[in-house]
mmCIF file of C-alpha atoms in Angstrom:
data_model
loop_
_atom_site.group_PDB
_atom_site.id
_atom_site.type_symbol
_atom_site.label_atom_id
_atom_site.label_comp_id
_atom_site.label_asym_id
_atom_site.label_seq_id
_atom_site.Cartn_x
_atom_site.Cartn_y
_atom_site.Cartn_z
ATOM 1 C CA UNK A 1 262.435 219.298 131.830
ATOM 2 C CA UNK A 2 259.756 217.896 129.287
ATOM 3 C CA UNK A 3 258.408 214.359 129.154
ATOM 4 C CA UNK A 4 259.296 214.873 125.277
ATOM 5 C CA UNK A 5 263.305 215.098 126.256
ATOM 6 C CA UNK A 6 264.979 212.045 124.525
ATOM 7 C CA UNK A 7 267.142 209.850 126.479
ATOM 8 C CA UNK A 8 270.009 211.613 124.933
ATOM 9 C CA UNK A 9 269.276 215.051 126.166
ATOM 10 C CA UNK A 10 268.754 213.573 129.715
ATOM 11 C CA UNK A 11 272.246 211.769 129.476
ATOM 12 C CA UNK A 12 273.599 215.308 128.967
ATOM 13 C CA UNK A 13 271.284 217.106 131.788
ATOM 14 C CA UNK A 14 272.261 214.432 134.097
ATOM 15 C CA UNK A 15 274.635 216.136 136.046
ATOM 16 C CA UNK A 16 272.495 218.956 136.208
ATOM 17 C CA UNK A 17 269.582 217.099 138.158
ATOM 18 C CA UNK A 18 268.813 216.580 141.534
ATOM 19 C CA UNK A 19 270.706 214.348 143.491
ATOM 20 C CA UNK A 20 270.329 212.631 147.224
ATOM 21 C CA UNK A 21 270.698 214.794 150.368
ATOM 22 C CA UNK A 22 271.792 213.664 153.845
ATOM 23 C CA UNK A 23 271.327 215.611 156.789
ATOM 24 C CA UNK A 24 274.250 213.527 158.789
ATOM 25 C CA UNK A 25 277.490 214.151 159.062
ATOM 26 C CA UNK A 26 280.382 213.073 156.516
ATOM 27 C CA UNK A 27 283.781 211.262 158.088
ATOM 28 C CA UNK A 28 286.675 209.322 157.279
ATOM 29 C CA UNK A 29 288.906 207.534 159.025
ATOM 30 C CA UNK A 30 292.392 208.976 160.136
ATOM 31 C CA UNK A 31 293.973 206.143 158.570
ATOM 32 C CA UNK A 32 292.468 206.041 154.952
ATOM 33 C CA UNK A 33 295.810 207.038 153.097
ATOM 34 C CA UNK A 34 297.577 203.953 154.780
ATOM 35 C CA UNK A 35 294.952 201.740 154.127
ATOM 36 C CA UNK A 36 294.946 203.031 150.357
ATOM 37 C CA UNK A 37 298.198 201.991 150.175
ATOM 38 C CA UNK A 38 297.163 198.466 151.542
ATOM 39 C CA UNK A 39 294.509 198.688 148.896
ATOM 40 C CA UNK A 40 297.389 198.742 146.050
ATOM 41 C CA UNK A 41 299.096 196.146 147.501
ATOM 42 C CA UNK A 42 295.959 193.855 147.503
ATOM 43 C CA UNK A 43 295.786 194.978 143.623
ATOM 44 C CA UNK A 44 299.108 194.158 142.609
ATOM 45 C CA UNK A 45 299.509 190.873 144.492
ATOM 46 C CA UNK A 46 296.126 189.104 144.363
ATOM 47 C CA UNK A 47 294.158 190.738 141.461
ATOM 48 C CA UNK A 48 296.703 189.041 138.956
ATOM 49 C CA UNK A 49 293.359 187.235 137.046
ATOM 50 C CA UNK A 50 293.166 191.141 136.127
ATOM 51 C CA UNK A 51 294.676 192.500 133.330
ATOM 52 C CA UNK A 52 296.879 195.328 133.939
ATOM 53 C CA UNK A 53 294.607 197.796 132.551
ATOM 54 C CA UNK A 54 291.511 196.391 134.922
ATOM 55 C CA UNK A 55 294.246 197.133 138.320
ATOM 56 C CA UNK A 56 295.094 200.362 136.812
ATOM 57 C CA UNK A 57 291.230 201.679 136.780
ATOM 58 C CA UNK A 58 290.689 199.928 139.912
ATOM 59 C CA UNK A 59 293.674 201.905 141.857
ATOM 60 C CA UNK A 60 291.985 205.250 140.958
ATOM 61 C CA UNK A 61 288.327 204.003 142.434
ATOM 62 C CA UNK A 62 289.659 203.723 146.111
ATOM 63 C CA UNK A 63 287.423 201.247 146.941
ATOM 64 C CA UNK A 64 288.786 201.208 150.587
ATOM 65 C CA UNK A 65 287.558 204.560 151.022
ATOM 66 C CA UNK A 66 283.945 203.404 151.516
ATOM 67 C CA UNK A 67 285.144 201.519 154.547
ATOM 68 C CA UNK A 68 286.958 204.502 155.973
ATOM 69 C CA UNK A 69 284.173 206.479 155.210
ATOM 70 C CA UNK A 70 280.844 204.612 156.181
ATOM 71 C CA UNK A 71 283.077 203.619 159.578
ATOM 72 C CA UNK A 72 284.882 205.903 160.430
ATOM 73 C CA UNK A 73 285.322 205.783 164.243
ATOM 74 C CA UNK A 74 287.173 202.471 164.419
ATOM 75 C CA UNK A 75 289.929 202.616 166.949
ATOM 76 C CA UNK A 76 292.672 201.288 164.325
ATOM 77 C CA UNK A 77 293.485 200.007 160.949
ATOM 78 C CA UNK A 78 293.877 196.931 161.765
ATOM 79 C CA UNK A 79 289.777 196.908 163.016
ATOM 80 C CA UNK A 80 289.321 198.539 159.747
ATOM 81 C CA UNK A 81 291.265 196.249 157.127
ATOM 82 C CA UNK A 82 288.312 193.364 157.418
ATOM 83 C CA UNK A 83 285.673 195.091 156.196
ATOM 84 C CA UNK A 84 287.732 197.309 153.672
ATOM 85 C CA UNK A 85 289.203 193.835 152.218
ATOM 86 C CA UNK A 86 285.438 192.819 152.150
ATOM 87 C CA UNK A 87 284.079 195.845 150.176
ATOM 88 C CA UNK A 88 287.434 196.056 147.661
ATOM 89 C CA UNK A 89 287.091 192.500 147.029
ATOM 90 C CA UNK A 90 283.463 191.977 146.936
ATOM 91 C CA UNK A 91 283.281 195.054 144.576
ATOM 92 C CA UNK A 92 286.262 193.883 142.608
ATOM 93 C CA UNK A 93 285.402 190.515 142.086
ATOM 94 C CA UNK A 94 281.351 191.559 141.038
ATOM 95 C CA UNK A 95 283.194 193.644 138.298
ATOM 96 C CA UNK A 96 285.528 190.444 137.027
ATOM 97 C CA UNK A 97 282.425 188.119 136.695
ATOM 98 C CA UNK A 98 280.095 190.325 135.340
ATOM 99 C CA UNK A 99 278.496 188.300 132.969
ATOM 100 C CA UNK A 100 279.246 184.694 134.981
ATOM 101 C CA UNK A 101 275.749 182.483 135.430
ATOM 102 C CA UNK A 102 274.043 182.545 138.309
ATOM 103 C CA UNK A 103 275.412 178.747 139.126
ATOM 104 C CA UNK A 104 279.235 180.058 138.935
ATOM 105 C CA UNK A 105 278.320 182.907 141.354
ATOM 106 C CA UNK A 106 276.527 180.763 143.698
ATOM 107 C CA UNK A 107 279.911 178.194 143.455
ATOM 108 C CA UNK A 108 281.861 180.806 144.802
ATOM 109 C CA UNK A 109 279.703 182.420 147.103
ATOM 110 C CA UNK A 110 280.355 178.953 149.225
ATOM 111 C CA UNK A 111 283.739 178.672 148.993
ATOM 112 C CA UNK A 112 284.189 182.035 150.592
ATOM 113 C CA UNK A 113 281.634 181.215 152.956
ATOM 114 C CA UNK A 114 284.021 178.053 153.880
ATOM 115 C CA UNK A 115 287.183 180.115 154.038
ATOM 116 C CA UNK A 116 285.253 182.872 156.519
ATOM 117 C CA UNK A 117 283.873 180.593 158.817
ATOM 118 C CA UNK A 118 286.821 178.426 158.630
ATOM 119 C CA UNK A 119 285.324 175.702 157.627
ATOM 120 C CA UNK A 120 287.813 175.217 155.513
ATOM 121 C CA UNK A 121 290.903 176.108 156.934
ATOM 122 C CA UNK A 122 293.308 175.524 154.155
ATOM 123 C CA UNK A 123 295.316 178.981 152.883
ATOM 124 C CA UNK A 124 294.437 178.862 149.023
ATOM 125 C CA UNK A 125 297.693 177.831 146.945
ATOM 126 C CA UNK A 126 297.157 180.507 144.522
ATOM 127 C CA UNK A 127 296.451 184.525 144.948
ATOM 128 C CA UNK A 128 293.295 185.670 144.302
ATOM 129 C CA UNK A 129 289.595 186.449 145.259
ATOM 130 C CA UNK A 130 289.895 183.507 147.801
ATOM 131 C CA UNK A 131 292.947 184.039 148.943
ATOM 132 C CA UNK A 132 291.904 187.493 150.031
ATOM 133 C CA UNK A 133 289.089 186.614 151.904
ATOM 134 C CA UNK A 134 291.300 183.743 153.707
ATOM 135 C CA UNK A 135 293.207 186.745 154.471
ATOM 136 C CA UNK A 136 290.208 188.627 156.051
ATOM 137 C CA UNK A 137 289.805 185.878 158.293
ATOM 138 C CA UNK A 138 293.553 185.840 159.576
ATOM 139 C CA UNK A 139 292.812 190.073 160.353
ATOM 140 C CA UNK A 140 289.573 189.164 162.317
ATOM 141 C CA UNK A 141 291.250 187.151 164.113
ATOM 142 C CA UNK A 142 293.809 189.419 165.467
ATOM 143 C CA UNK A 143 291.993 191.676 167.024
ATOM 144 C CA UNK A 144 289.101 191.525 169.847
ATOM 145 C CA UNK A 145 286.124 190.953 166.894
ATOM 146 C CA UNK A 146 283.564 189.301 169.033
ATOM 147 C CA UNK A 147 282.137 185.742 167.451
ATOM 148 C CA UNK A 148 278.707 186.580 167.597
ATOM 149 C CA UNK A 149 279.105 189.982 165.576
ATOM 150 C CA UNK A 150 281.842 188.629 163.639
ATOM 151 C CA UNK A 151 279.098 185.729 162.430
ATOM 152 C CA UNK A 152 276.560 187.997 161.882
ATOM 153 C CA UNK A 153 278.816 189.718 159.542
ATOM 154 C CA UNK A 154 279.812 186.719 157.962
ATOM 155 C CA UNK A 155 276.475 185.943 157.029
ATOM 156 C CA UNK A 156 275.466 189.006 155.675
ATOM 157 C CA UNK A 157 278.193 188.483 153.480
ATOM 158 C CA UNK A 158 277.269 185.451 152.313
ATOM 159 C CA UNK A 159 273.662 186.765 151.807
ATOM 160 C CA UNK A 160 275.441 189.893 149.752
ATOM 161 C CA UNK A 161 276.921 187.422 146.906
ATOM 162 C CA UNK A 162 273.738 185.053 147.412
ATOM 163 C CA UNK A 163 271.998 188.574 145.805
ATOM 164 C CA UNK A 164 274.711 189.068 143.261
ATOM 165 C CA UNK A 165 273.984 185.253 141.801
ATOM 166 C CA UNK A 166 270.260 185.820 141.477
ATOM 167 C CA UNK A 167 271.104 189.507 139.780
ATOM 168 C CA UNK A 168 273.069 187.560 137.523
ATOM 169 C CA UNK A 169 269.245 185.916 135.998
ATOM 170 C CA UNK A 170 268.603 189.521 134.634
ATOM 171 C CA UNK A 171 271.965 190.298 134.210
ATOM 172 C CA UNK A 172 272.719 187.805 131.564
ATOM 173 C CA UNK A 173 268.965 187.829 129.903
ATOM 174 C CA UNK A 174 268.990 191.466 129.817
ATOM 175 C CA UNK A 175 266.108 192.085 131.323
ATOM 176 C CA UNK A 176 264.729 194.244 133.716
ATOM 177 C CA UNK A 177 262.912 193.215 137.267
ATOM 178 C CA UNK A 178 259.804 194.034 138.215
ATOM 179 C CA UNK A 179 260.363 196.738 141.498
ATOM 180 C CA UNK A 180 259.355 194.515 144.022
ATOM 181 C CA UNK A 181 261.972 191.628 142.905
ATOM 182 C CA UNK A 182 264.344 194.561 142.004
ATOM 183 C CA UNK A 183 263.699 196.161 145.944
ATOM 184 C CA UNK A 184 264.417 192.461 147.637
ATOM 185 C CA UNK A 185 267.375 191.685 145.345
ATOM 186 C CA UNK A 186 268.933 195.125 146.277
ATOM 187 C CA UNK A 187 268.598 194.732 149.294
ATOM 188 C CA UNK A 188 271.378 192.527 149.135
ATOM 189 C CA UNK A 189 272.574 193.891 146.849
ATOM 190 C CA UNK A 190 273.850 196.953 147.924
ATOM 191 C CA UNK A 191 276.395 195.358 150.194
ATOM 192 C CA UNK A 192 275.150 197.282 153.152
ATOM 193 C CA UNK A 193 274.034 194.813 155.397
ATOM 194 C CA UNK A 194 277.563 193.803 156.715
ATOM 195 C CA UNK A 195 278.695 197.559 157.466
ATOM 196 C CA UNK A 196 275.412 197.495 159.682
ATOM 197 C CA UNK A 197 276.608 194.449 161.284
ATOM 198 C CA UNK A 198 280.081 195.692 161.577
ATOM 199 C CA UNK A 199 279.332 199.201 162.211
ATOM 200 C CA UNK A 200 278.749 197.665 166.168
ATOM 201 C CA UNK A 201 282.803 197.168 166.124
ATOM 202 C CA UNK A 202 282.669 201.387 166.768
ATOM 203 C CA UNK A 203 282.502 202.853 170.293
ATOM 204 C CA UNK A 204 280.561 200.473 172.820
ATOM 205 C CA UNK A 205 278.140 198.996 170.420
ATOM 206 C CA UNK A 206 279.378 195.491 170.975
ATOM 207 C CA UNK A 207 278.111 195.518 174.231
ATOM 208 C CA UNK A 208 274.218 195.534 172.997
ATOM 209 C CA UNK A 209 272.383 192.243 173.307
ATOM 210 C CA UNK A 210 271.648 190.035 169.817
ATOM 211 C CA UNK A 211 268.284 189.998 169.960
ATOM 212 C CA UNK A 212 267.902 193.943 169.741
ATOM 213 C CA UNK A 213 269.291 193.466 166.042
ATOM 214 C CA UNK A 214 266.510 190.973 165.614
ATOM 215 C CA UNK A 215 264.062 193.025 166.974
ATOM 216 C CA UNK A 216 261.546 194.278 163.809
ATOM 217 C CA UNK A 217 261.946 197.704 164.366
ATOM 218 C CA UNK A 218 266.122 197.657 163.991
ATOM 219 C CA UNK A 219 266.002 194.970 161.045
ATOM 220 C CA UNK A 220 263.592 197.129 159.177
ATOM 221 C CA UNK A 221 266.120 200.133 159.866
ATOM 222 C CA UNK A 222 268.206 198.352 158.453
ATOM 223 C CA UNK A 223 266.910 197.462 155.595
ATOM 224 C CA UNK A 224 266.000 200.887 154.806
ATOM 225 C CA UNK A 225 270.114 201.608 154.768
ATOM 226 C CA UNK A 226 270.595 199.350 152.103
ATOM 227 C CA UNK A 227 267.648 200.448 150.356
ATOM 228 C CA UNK A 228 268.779 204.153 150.486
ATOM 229 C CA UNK A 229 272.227 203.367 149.415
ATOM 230 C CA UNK A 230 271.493 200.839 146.553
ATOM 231 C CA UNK A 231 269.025 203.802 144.417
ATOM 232 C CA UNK A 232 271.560 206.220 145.083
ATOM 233 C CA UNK A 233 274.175 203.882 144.320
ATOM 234 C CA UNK A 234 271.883 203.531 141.067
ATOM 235 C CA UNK A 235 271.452 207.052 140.471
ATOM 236 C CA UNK A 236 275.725 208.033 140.591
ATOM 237 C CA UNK A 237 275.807 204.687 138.162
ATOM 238 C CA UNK A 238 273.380 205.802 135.901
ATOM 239 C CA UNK A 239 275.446 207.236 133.382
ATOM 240 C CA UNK A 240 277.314 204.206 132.913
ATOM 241 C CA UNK A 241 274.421 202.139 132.928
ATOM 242 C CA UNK A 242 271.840 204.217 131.022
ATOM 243 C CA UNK A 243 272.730 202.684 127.265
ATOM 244 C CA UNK A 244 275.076 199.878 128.759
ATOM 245 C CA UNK A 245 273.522 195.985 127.691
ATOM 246 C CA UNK A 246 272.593 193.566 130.727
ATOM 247 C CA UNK A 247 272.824 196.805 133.648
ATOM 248 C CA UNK A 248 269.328 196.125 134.171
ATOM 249 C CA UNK A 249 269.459 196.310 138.044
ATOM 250 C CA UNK A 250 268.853 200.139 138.478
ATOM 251 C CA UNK A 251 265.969 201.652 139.928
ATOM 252 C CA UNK A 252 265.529 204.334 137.052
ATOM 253 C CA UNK A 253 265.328 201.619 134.345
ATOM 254 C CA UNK A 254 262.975 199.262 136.703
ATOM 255 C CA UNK A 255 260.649 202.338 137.000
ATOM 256 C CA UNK A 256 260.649 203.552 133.780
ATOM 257 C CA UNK A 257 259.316 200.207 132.488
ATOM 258 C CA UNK A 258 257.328 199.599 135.713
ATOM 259 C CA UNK A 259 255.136 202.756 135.085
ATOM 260 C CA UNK A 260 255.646 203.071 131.185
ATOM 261 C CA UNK A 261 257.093 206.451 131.487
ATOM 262 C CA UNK A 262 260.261 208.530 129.626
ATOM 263 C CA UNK A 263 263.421 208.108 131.750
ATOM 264 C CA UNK A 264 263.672 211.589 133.038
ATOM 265 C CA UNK A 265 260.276 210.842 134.684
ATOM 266 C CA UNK A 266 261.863 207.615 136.255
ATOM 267 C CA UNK A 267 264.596 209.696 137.745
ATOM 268 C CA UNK A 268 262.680 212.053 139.332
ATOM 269 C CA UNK A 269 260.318 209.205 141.074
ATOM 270 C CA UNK A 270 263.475 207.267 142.105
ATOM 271 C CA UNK A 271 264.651 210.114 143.598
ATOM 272 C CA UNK A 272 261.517 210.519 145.158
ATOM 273 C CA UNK A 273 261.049 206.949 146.824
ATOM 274 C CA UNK A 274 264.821 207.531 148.224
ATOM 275 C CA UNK A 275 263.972 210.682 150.303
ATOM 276 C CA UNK A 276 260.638 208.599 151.173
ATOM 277 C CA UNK A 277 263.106 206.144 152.661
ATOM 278 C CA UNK A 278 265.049 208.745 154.247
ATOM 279 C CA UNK A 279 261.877 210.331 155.862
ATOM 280 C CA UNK A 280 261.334 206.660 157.297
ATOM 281 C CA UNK A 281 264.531 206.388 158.532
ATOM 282 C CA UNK A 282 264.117 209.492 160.569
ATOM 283 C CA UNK A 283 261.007 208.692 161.848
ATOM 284 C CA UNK A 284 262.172 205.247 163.157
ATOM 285 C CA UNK A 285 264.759 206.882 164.924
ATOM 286 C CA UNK A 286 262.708 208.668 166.714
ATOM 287 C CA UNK A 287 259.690 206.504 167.824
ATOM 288 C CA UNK A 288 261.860 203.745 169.034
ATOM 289 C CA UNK A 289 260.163 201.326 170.951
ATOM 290 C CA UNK A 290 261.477 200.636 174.344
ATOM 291 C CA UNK A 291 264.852 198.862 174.935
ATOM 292 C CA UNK A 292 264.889 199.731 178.311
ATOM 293 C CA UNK A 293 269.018 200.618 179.545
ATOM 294 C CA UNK A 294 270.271 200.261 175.915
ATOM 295 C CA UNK A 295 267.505 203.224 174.632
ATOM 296 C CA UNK A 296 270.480 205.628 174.434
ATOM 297 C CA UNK A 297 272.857 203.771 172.635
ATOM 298 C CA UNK A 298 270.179 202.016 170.184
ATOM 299 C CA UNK A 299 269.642 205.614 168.730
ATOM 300 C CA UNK A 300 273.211 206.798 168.812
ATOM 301 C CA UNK A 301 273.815 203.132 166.575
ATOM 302 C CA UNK A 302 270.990 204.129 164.513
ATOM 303 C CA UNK A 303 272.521 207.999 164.068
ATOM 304 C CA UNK A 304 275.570 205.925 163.279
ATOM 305 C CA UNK A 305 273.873 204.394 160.552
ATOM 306 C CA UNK A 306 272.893 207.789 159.042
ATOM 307 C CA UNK A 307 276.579 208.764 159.304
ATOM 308 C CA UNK A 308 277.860 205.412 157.345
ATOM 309 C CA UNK A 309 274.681 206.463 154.605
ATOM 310 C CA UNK A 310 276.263 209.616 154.298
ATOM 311 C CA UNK A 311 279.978 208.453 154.589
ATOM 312 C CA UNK A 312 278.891 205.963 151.658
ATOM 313 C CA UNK A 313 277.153 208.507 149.298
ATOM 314 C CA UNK A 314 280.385 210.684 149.853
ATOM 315 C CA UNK A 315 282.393 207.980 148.357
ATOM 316 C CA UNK A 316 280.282 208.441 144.899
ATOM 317 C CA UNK A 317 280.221 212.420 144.817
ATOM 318 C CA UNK A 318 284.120 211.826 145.778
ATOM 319 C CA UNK A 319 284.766 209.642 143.150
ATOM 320 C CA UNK A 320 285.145 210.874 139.834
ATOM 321 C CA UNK A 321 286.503 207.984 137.801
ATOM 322 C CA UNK A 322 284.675 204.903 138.326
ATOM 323 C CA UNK A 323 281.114 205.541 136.999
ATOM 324 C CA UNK A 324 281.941 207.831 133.829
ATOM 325 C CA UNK A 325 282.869 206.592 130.745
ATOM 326 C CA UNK A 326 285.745 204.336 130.612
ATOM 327 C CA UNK A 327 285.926 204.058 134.059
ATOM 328 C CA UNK A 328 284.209 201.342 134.940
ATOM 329 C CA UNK A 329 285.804 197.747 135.101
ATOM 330 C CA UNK A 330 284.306 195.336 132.381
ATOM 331 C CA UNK A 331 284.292 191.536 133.399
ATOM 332 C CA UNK A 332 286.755 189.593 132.342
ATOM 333 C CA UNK A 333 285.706 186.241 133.163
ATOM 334 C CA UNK A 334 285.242 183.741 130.321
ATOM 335 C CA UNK A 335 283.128 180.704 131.400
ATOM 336 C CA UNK A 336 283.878 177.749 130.643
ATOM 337 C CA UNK A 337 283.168 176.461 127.570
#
């Protein structure tokens, strides 16, 4: 590979290059065909604003199967339909207003705030994005979620589509973000930071005190999943994203304009900060710092982690229809006036 290759030729060596590697294990739930099927019904009932065409494309994605996969050792569906209604419906609905200001996303980001903390308790008359997450909160509630994880998860939520609004500056102006902006907006981005905070739903993690998740050592692990999983989020996307107006959140286009080098170049150092990540990660597991009778189980969460990376990235090599051409879901919103 030359740094003379156009950005044509690269297009069509894509699949050829490099890609992420994970050295944890890949799972899925036992109940990922049923919840597919609840995945449909959420489609055909509340994605109505949708035309026909958009549900179609959005059936073959699976977008459940990143819950299944990235938690996989949830004792039921029912544990699992929260956070798989989260990650359909927060995908879905950052596909229908794709081009919405940064004002309209922020408008909704606080009515589904409301309707997860119930502070407003009203069902919504009509189907739709809200009514869905109203629905999430009815499933939380049916099972043991405890309310300080089931807050934390709520907020990281909120702090998900609080990202998405500020994307939407670039978004709309077509422009790209310097990496530092482009590194705190993914962050959020990436929609990682609830599966960490639900990810302590699995085996006896809700038993571990609050203030190890506040502890600088965990938050930066943390930080480093979402980090890992938005570039190679970016990096599966590319092809949809390389000539495609306004996708100006990916880490290959911030770099290439960061560092004034060809695209190919940009790949190959995007790739490169990911496994730098990864070799972070690692280490961090293993010089925790002391957290006395919980030790053991900190690092089995944190290996957990790894596992919900690598159930995550299997979701993108999995899917084959969402991120090639024709695949992806334009937005459909039309603001007003």
């Amino acid at each position: 590979m030359t740094t003379s290759m156009t950005d044509e030729q690269f297009y069509a060596n894509l699949l050829q290059l490099p890609k992420p590697r994970y050295p944890f294990a890949d799972y899925i739930h036992p109940d990922f065909q049923q919840l597919r099927q609840k995945y449909y019904d959420w489609i055909d009932t509340e994605y109505i604003i949708h035309s026909k065409g958009a549900r179609e494309k959005h059936k073959k994605h699976h977008l459940c199967d990143i819950a299944a996969r990235g938690v996989p050792f949830l004792k039921s569906i029912d544990e699992l339909l929260p956070l798989a209604n989260y990650t359909a419906n927060g995908a879905m609905m950052d596909d229908y207003f794709d081009r919405c200001s940064r004002d309209k996303m922020q408008h909704i980001t606080n009515s589904i705030h409301a309707l997860l903390t119930g502070d407003d308790p009203r069902e919504p008359a009509e189907n739709g994005i809200l009514h869905l997450f109203w629905e999430l909160r009815q499933d939380a509630l049916k099972f043991d979620f405890p309310d300080h994880i089931y807050k934390r998860f709520v907020n990281s939520i909120r702090a998900t589509f609080k990202g998405f609004a500020e994307e939407r500056i670039y978004y709309r102006s077509n422009s790209i973000a310097p990496l530092p902006v482009y590194l705190l907006s993914r962050e959020a981005t990436s929609g990682v930071l609830p599966y960490c905070d639900y990810l302590l739903l699995q085996k006896e993690y809700r038993q571990l005190p609050d203030e190890i998740f506040d502890h600088p050592h965990i938050k930066r692990v943390r930080t480093i999943c979402c980090l890992m999983i938005g570039i190679h989020n970016d990096i599966i996307s590319l092809p949809k994203e390389l000539h495609r107006e306004g996708d100006t959140m990916n880490i290959v286009k911030v770099l290439q304009k960061e560092h004034q080098i060809p695209v190919q170049e940009a790949y190959v150092e995007a790739l490169e900060l990911h496994d730098n990540y990864l070799k972070e990660f690692l280490l961090l597991q293993e010089y925790l710092p002391p957290f006395d009778q919980w030790q053991n189980m900190v690092y089995d969460y944190i290996q957990d982690l790894g596992i919900m990376v690598s159930g995550v990235y299997a979701w993108h090599t999995h899917d084959t229809s969402r991120y090639v051409n024709g695949g992806y879901v334009e937005g459909e919103y039309v603001s007003e006036g």
